[in-house]
Short mmCIF file of C-alpha atoms in Angstrom, two decimals:
data_model
loop_
_atom_site.label_atom_id
_atom_site.label_comp_id
_atom_site.label_asym_id
_atom_site.label_seq_id
_atom_site.Cartn_x
_atom_site.Cartn_y
_atom_site.Cartn_z
CA UNK A 1 22.95 12.30 7.77
CA UNK A 2 22.27 12.49 11.49
CA UNK A 3 21.41 9.09 12.94
CA UNK A 4 18.09 8.51 14.75
CA UNK A 5 19.98 7.87 17.97
CA UNK A 6 21.88 11.15 17.63
CA UNK A 7 18.60 12.97 17.05
CA UNK A 8 17.15 11.32 20.14
CA UNK A 9 20.21 12.33 22.16
CA UNK A 10 20.09 15.95 20.98
CA UNK A 11 16.35 16.21 21.69
CA UNK A 12 16.75 14.96 25.24
CA UNK A 13 19.71 17.24 25.88
CA UNK A 14 17.70 20.21 24.62
CA UNK A 15 14.91 19.39 27.04
CA UNK A 16 17.40 19.17 29.88
CA UNK A 17 18.91 22.55 28.98
CA UNK A 18 15.50 24.22 28.81
CA UNK A 19 14.17 22.75 32.03
CA UNK A 20 17.26 23.07 34.19
CA UNK A 21 18.67 26.59 34.31
CA UNK A 22 20.25 26.11 37.72
CA UNK A 23 23.88 25.57 38.63
CA UNK A 24 23.25 21.85 38.32
CA UNK A 25 22.50 22.08 34.61
CA UNK A 26 25.92 20.86 33.54
CA UNK A 27 25.72 17.89 35.88
CA UNK A 28 22.22 17.08 34.63
CA UNK A 29 23.40 17.16 31.03
CA UNK A 30 26.31 14.88 31.85
CA UNK A 31 23.96 12.38 33.48
CA UNK A 32 21.69 12.52 30.44
CA UNK A 33 24.70 12.00 28.17
CA UNK A 34 25.77 8.94 30.08
CA UNK A 35 22.26 7.48 30.09
CA UNK A 36 21.82 8.08 26.38
CA UNK A 37 25.23 6.65 25.60
CA UNK A 38 24.37 3.49 27.48
CA UNK A 39 20.97 3.35 25.76
CA UNK A 40 22.56 3.81 22.33
CA UNK A 41 25.16 1.13 23.01
CA UNK A 42 22.42 -1.21 24.19
CA UNK A 43 20.33 -0.63 21.05
CA UNK A 44 23.32 -1.10 18.76
CA UNK A 45 24.16 -4.37 20.51
CA UNK A 46 20.56 -5.50 20.21
CA UNK A 47 20.50 -4.62 16.51
CA UNK A 48 23.60 -6.73 15.88
CA UNK A 49 22.03 -9.63 17.74
CA UNK A 50 18.75 -9.07 15.91
CA UNK A 51 20.45 -9.25 12.51
CA UNK A 52 22.11 -12.50 13.56
CA UNK A 53 18.74 -13.93 14.56
CA UNK A 54 17.29 -12.88 11.20
CA UNK A 55 20.11 -14.65 9.38
CA UNK A 56 19.46 -17.78 11.44
CA UNK A 57 15.90 -17.83 10.09
CA UNK A 58 17.31 -18.70 6.66
CA UNK A 59 18.41 -22.05 8.04
CA UNK A 60 14.76 -23.14 8.09
CA UNK A 61 13.63 -24.53 4.76
CA UNK A 62 9.88 -24.49 5.38
CA UNK A 63 7.81 -21.35 5.86
CA UNK A 64 5.89 -23.00 8.69
CA UNK A 65 9.16 -23.65 10.52
CA UNK A 66 10.19 -20.01 10.17
CA UNK A 67 6.82 -18.77 11.40
CA UNK A 68 6.90 -21.12 14.37
CA UNK A 69 10.42 -19.97 15.29
CA UNK A 70 9.28 -16.36 15.13
CA UNK A 71 6.23 -17.12 17.27
CA UNK A 72 7.94 -19.32 19.86
CA UNK A 73 11.42 -17.77 20.10
CA UNK A 74 12.01 -14.42 18.42
CA UNK A 75 8.80 -12.55 19.21
CA UNK A 76 8.98 -13.33 22.96
CA UNK A 77 12.65 -12.34 22.88
CA UNK A 78 12.24 -8.92 21.28
CA UNK A 79 8.67 -7.94 22.17
CA UNK A 80 9.63 -6.43 25.58
CA UNK A 81 12.15 -4.16 23.87
CA UNK A 82 9.54 -2.93 21.40
CA UNK A 83 7.03 -2.37 24.20
CA UNK A 84 9.62 -0.25 26.05
CA UNK A 85 10.27 1.75 22.85
CA UNK A 86 6.54 2.42 22.42
CA UNK A 87 6.05 3.15 26.11
CA UNK A 88 8.74 5.84 25.89
CA UNK A 89 6.86 7.49 23.02
CA UNK A 90 9.89 7.42 20.75
CA UNK A 91 9.59 7.92 16.99
CA UNK A 92 13.11 7.23 15.71
CA UNK A 93 13.54 4.44 13.18
CA UNK A 94 13.74 1.12 14.96
CA UNK A 95 14.23 -1.90 12.66
CA UNK A 96 13.37 -4.28 15.48
CA UNK A 97 9.96 -2.64 15.87
CA UNK A 98 9.12 -2.57 12.17
CA UNK A 99 10.31 -6.13 11.53
CA UNK A 100 8.34 -7.39 14.51
CA UNK A 101 5.15 -5.89 13.07
CA UNK A 102 5.57 -8.15 10.05
CA UNK A 103 6.43 -11.12 12.25
CA UNK A 104 3.29 -10.51 14.29
CA UNK A 105 1.26 -10.71 11.08
CA UNK A 106 3.12 -13.88 10.09
CA UNK A 107 2.28 -15.41 13.48
CA UNK A 108 -1.34 -14.21 13.13
CA UNK A 109 -1.12 -12.24 16.37
CA UNK A 110 -3.41 -9.70 14.76
CA UNK A 111 -4.39 -7.74 17.83
CA UNK A 112 -0.81 -6.61 18.38
CA UNK A 113 0.13 -6.53 14.69
CA UNK A 114 -2.64 -4.12 13.73
CA UNK A 115 -2.11 -1.92 16.79
CA UNK A 116 1.62 -1.65 16.15
CA UNK A 117 1.07 -1.07 12.44
CA UNK A 118 -1.22 1.86 13.23
CA UNK A 119 1.42 3.27 15.58
CA UNK A 120 4.11 2.91 12.91
CA UNK A 121 1.91 4.85 10.49
CA UNK A 122 1.30 7.57 13.08
CA UNK A 123 5.05 7.82 13.75
CA UNK A 124 5.79 8.06 10.03
CA UNK A 125 8.10 5.05 10.11
CA UNK A 126 9.02 3.25 6.89
CA UNK A 127 8.32 -0.40 6.22
CA UNK A 128 11.24 -2.88 6.38
CA UNK A 129 13.78 -2.64 3.55
CA UNK A 130 12.44 -5.67 1.67
CA UNK A 131 8.93 -4.20 1.49
CA UNK A 132 8.08 -1.88 -1.38
CA UNK A 133 4.57 -1.06 -0.14
CA UNK A 134 3.42 1.41 2.54
CA UNK A 135 2.13 0.19 5.90
CA UNK A 136 -1.59 0.47 5.05
CA UNK A 137 -1.17 -1.88 2.10
CA UNK A 138 1.03 -4.27 4.08
CA UNK A 139 -1.63 -4.48 6.79
CA UNK A 140 -4.49 -4.75 4.29
CA UNK A 141 -2.78 -7.57 2.39
CA UNK A 142 -2.00 -9.58 5.51
CA UNK A 143 -5.44 -9.23 7.07
CA UNK A 144 -7.34 -9.93 3.84
CA UNK A 145 -5.29 -13.07 3.24
CA UNK A 146 -6.01 -14.16 6.82
CA UNK A 147 -9.73 -13.43 6.43
CA UNK A 148 -9.96 -15.37 3.16
CA UNK A 149 -8.40 -18.35 4.93
CA UNK A 150 -10.36 -18.04 8.18
CA UNK A 151 -13.90 -17.19 7.02
CA UNK A 152 -14.60 -20.49 5.19
CA UNK A 153 -13.77 -22.43 8.37
CA UNK A 154 -16.69 -20.81 10.16
CA UNK A 155 -14.45 -18.91 12.57
CA UNK A 156 -15.07 -15.22 13.12
CA UNK A 157 -12.94 -12.69 11.27
CA UNK A 158 -14.00 -9.93 13.65
CA UNK A 159 -13.05 -7.51 15.04
CA UNK A 160 -9.96 -7.43 12.86
CA UNK A 161 -11.64 -7.39 9.46
CA UNK A 162 -13.94 -4.47 10.24
CA UNK A 163 -11.16 -2.64 12.09
CA UNK A 164 -8.97 -2.62 8.98
CA UNK A 165 -11.88 -2.09 6.58
CA UNK A 166 -12.89 1.03 8.49
CA UNK A 167 -9.33 2.33 8.21
CA UNK A 168 -9.27 1.64 4.47
CA UNK A 169 -12.62 3.36 4.00
CA UNK A 170 -11.75 6.44 6.05
CA UNK A 171 -8.06 7.03 6.82
CA UNK A 172 -5.76 4.87 4.72
CA UNK A 173 -4.81 5.33 1.10
CA UNK A 174 -4.45 1.93 -0.57
CA UNK A 175 -4.39 1.17 -4.28
CA UNK A 176 -7.75 0.79 -6.00
CA UNK A 177 -7.33 -2.90 -6.81
CA UNK A 178 -6.64 -3.85 -3.20
CA UNK A 179 -9.44 -1.61 -1.94
CA UNK A 180 -11.84 -3.26 -4.38
CA UNK A 181 -10.81 -6.74 -3.22
CA UNK A 182 -11.64 -5.76 0.36
CA UNK A 183 -15.07 -4.47 -0.61
CA UNK A 184 -15.78 -7.55 -2.70
CA UNK A 185 -14.92 -9.81 0.22
CA UNK A 186 -17.06 -7.73 2.58
CA UNK A 187 -20.01 -8.02 0.21
CA UNK A 188 -19.55 -11.73 -0.43
CA UNK A 189 -19.26 -12.45 3.30
CA UNK A 190 -22.76 -11.05 3.79
CA UNK A 191 -24.11 -13.33 1.07
CA UNK A 192 -22.46 -16.58 2.15
CA UNK A 193 -24.79 -19.34 3.32
CA UNK A 194 -24.14 -22.13 5.83
CA UNK A 195 -22.61 -24.29 3.09
CA UNK A 196 -20.04 -21.62 2.29
CA UNK A 197 -21.74 -20.65 -0.96
CA UNK A 198 -22.10 -17.01 -2.03
CA UNK A 199 -25.81 -17.23 -2.78
CA UNK A 200 -27.97 -14.08 -2.64
CA UNK A 201 -31.15 -16.12 -3.12
CA UNK A 202 -30.60 -17.66 0.33
CA UNK A 203 -30.52 -14.26 2.05
CA UNK A 204 -33.82 -12.96 3.39
CA UNK A 205 -32.51 -9.92 5.24
CA UNK A 206 -33.10 -6.86 3.05
CA UNK A 207 -30.65 -4.71 5.02
CA UNK A 208 -27.91 -7.29 4.59
CA UNK A 209 -28.58 -7.50 0.85
CA UNK A 210 -28.45 -3.72 0.48
CA UNK A 211 -25.17 -3.55 2.39
CA UNK A 212 -23.67 -6.27 0.20
CA UNK A 213 -24.87 -4.44 -2.91
CA UNK A 214 -23.27 -1.19 -1.72
CA UNK A 215 -19.94 -2.93 -1.06
CA UNK A 216 -19.88 -4.65 -4.44
CA UNK A 217 -21.03 -1.60 -6.38
CA UNK A 218 -18.23 0.48 -4.90
CA UNK A 219 -15.76 -2.34 -5.55
CA UNK A 220 -16.74 -2.36 -9.22
CA UNK A 221 -16.40 1.43 -9.41
CA UNK A 222 -12.88 1.24 -7.99
CA UNK A 223 -11.74 -1.66 -10.17
CA UNK A 224 -14.10 -2.86 -12.87
CA UNK A 225 -12.25 -6.17 -13.25
CA UNK A 226 -12.76 -7.20 -9.62
CA UNK A 227 -15.44 -9.66 -10.74
CA UNK A 228 -18.68 -8.72 -9.02
CA UNK A 229 -21.07 -7.89 -11.88
CA UNK A 230 -22.90 -11.23 -11.80
CA UNK A 231 -23.43 -11.11 -8.03
CA UNK A 232 -24.60 -7.50 -8.25
CA UNK A 233 -27.34 -8.57 -10.66
CA UNK A 234 -28.28 -11.51 -8.44
CA UNK A 235 -28.53 -9.28 -5.37
CA UNK A 236 -30.62 -6.72 -7.23
CA UNK A 237 -32.99 -9.48 -8.36
CA UNK A 238 -33.23 -10.82 -4.81
CA UNK A 239 -33.99 -7.36 -3.41
CA UNK A 240 -36.72 -6.86 -6.01
CA UNK A 241 -38.23 -10.24 -5.20
CA UNK A 242 -38.38 -9.48 -1.48
CA UNK A 243 -39.85 -6.03 -2.05
CA UNK A 244 -42.50 -7.49 -4.34
CA UNK A 245 -43.22 -10.36 -1.98
CA UNK A 246 -42.06 -13.02 -4.44
CA UNK A 247 -39.91 -16.13 -3.89
CA UNK A 248 -39.73 -15.66 -0.14
#
């Protein structure tokens, strides 16, 4: 199997051959060879160092310690290399890039994590070896877990929640159970009062109630064990009451 670096080298050499038909073509190819060789050596060295840094993470016994080390040490160390890789528009498999996406989610640096995840999907890159799920589900799991933790504190879950929800609803294929959990959360968020209770009777905005009902109805259709039937009935009753001018 041809390595990603070899593919990159061959692609660049082909561009050089096509674009330089002069007597200097051979010299240009040699320069490209040397540059690519140096780049390949540099990446291989970085990968060795990266694997050593990953092994060092196992020395931390607590998850919080590992996350803090990623946030404070490893992400700043390797982020410039990933940015250079993305800036160059490359699409070869880069374990540093794909692992850093996960680390960004771990560190809750969601702006970068989601952006890089979308780019990994567009480039057709696989998830890290220890992940058995595709990128859309990895992203959806991380962001939903973050939203479930953040929303009850009163802090905003936007724009990240809607950004990923829109992807799930339009572009990404995720399993029905996970999709339903997202829709349930979206519906419940619209029905949550100031005390953190999911209480449709406290909602007076008809449009908000109808949106919540649509989210939960679709969630139930996707996965009928998602647990929204009671709230659907409560929302329907609340909508009827408002339309009839009762219990306002």
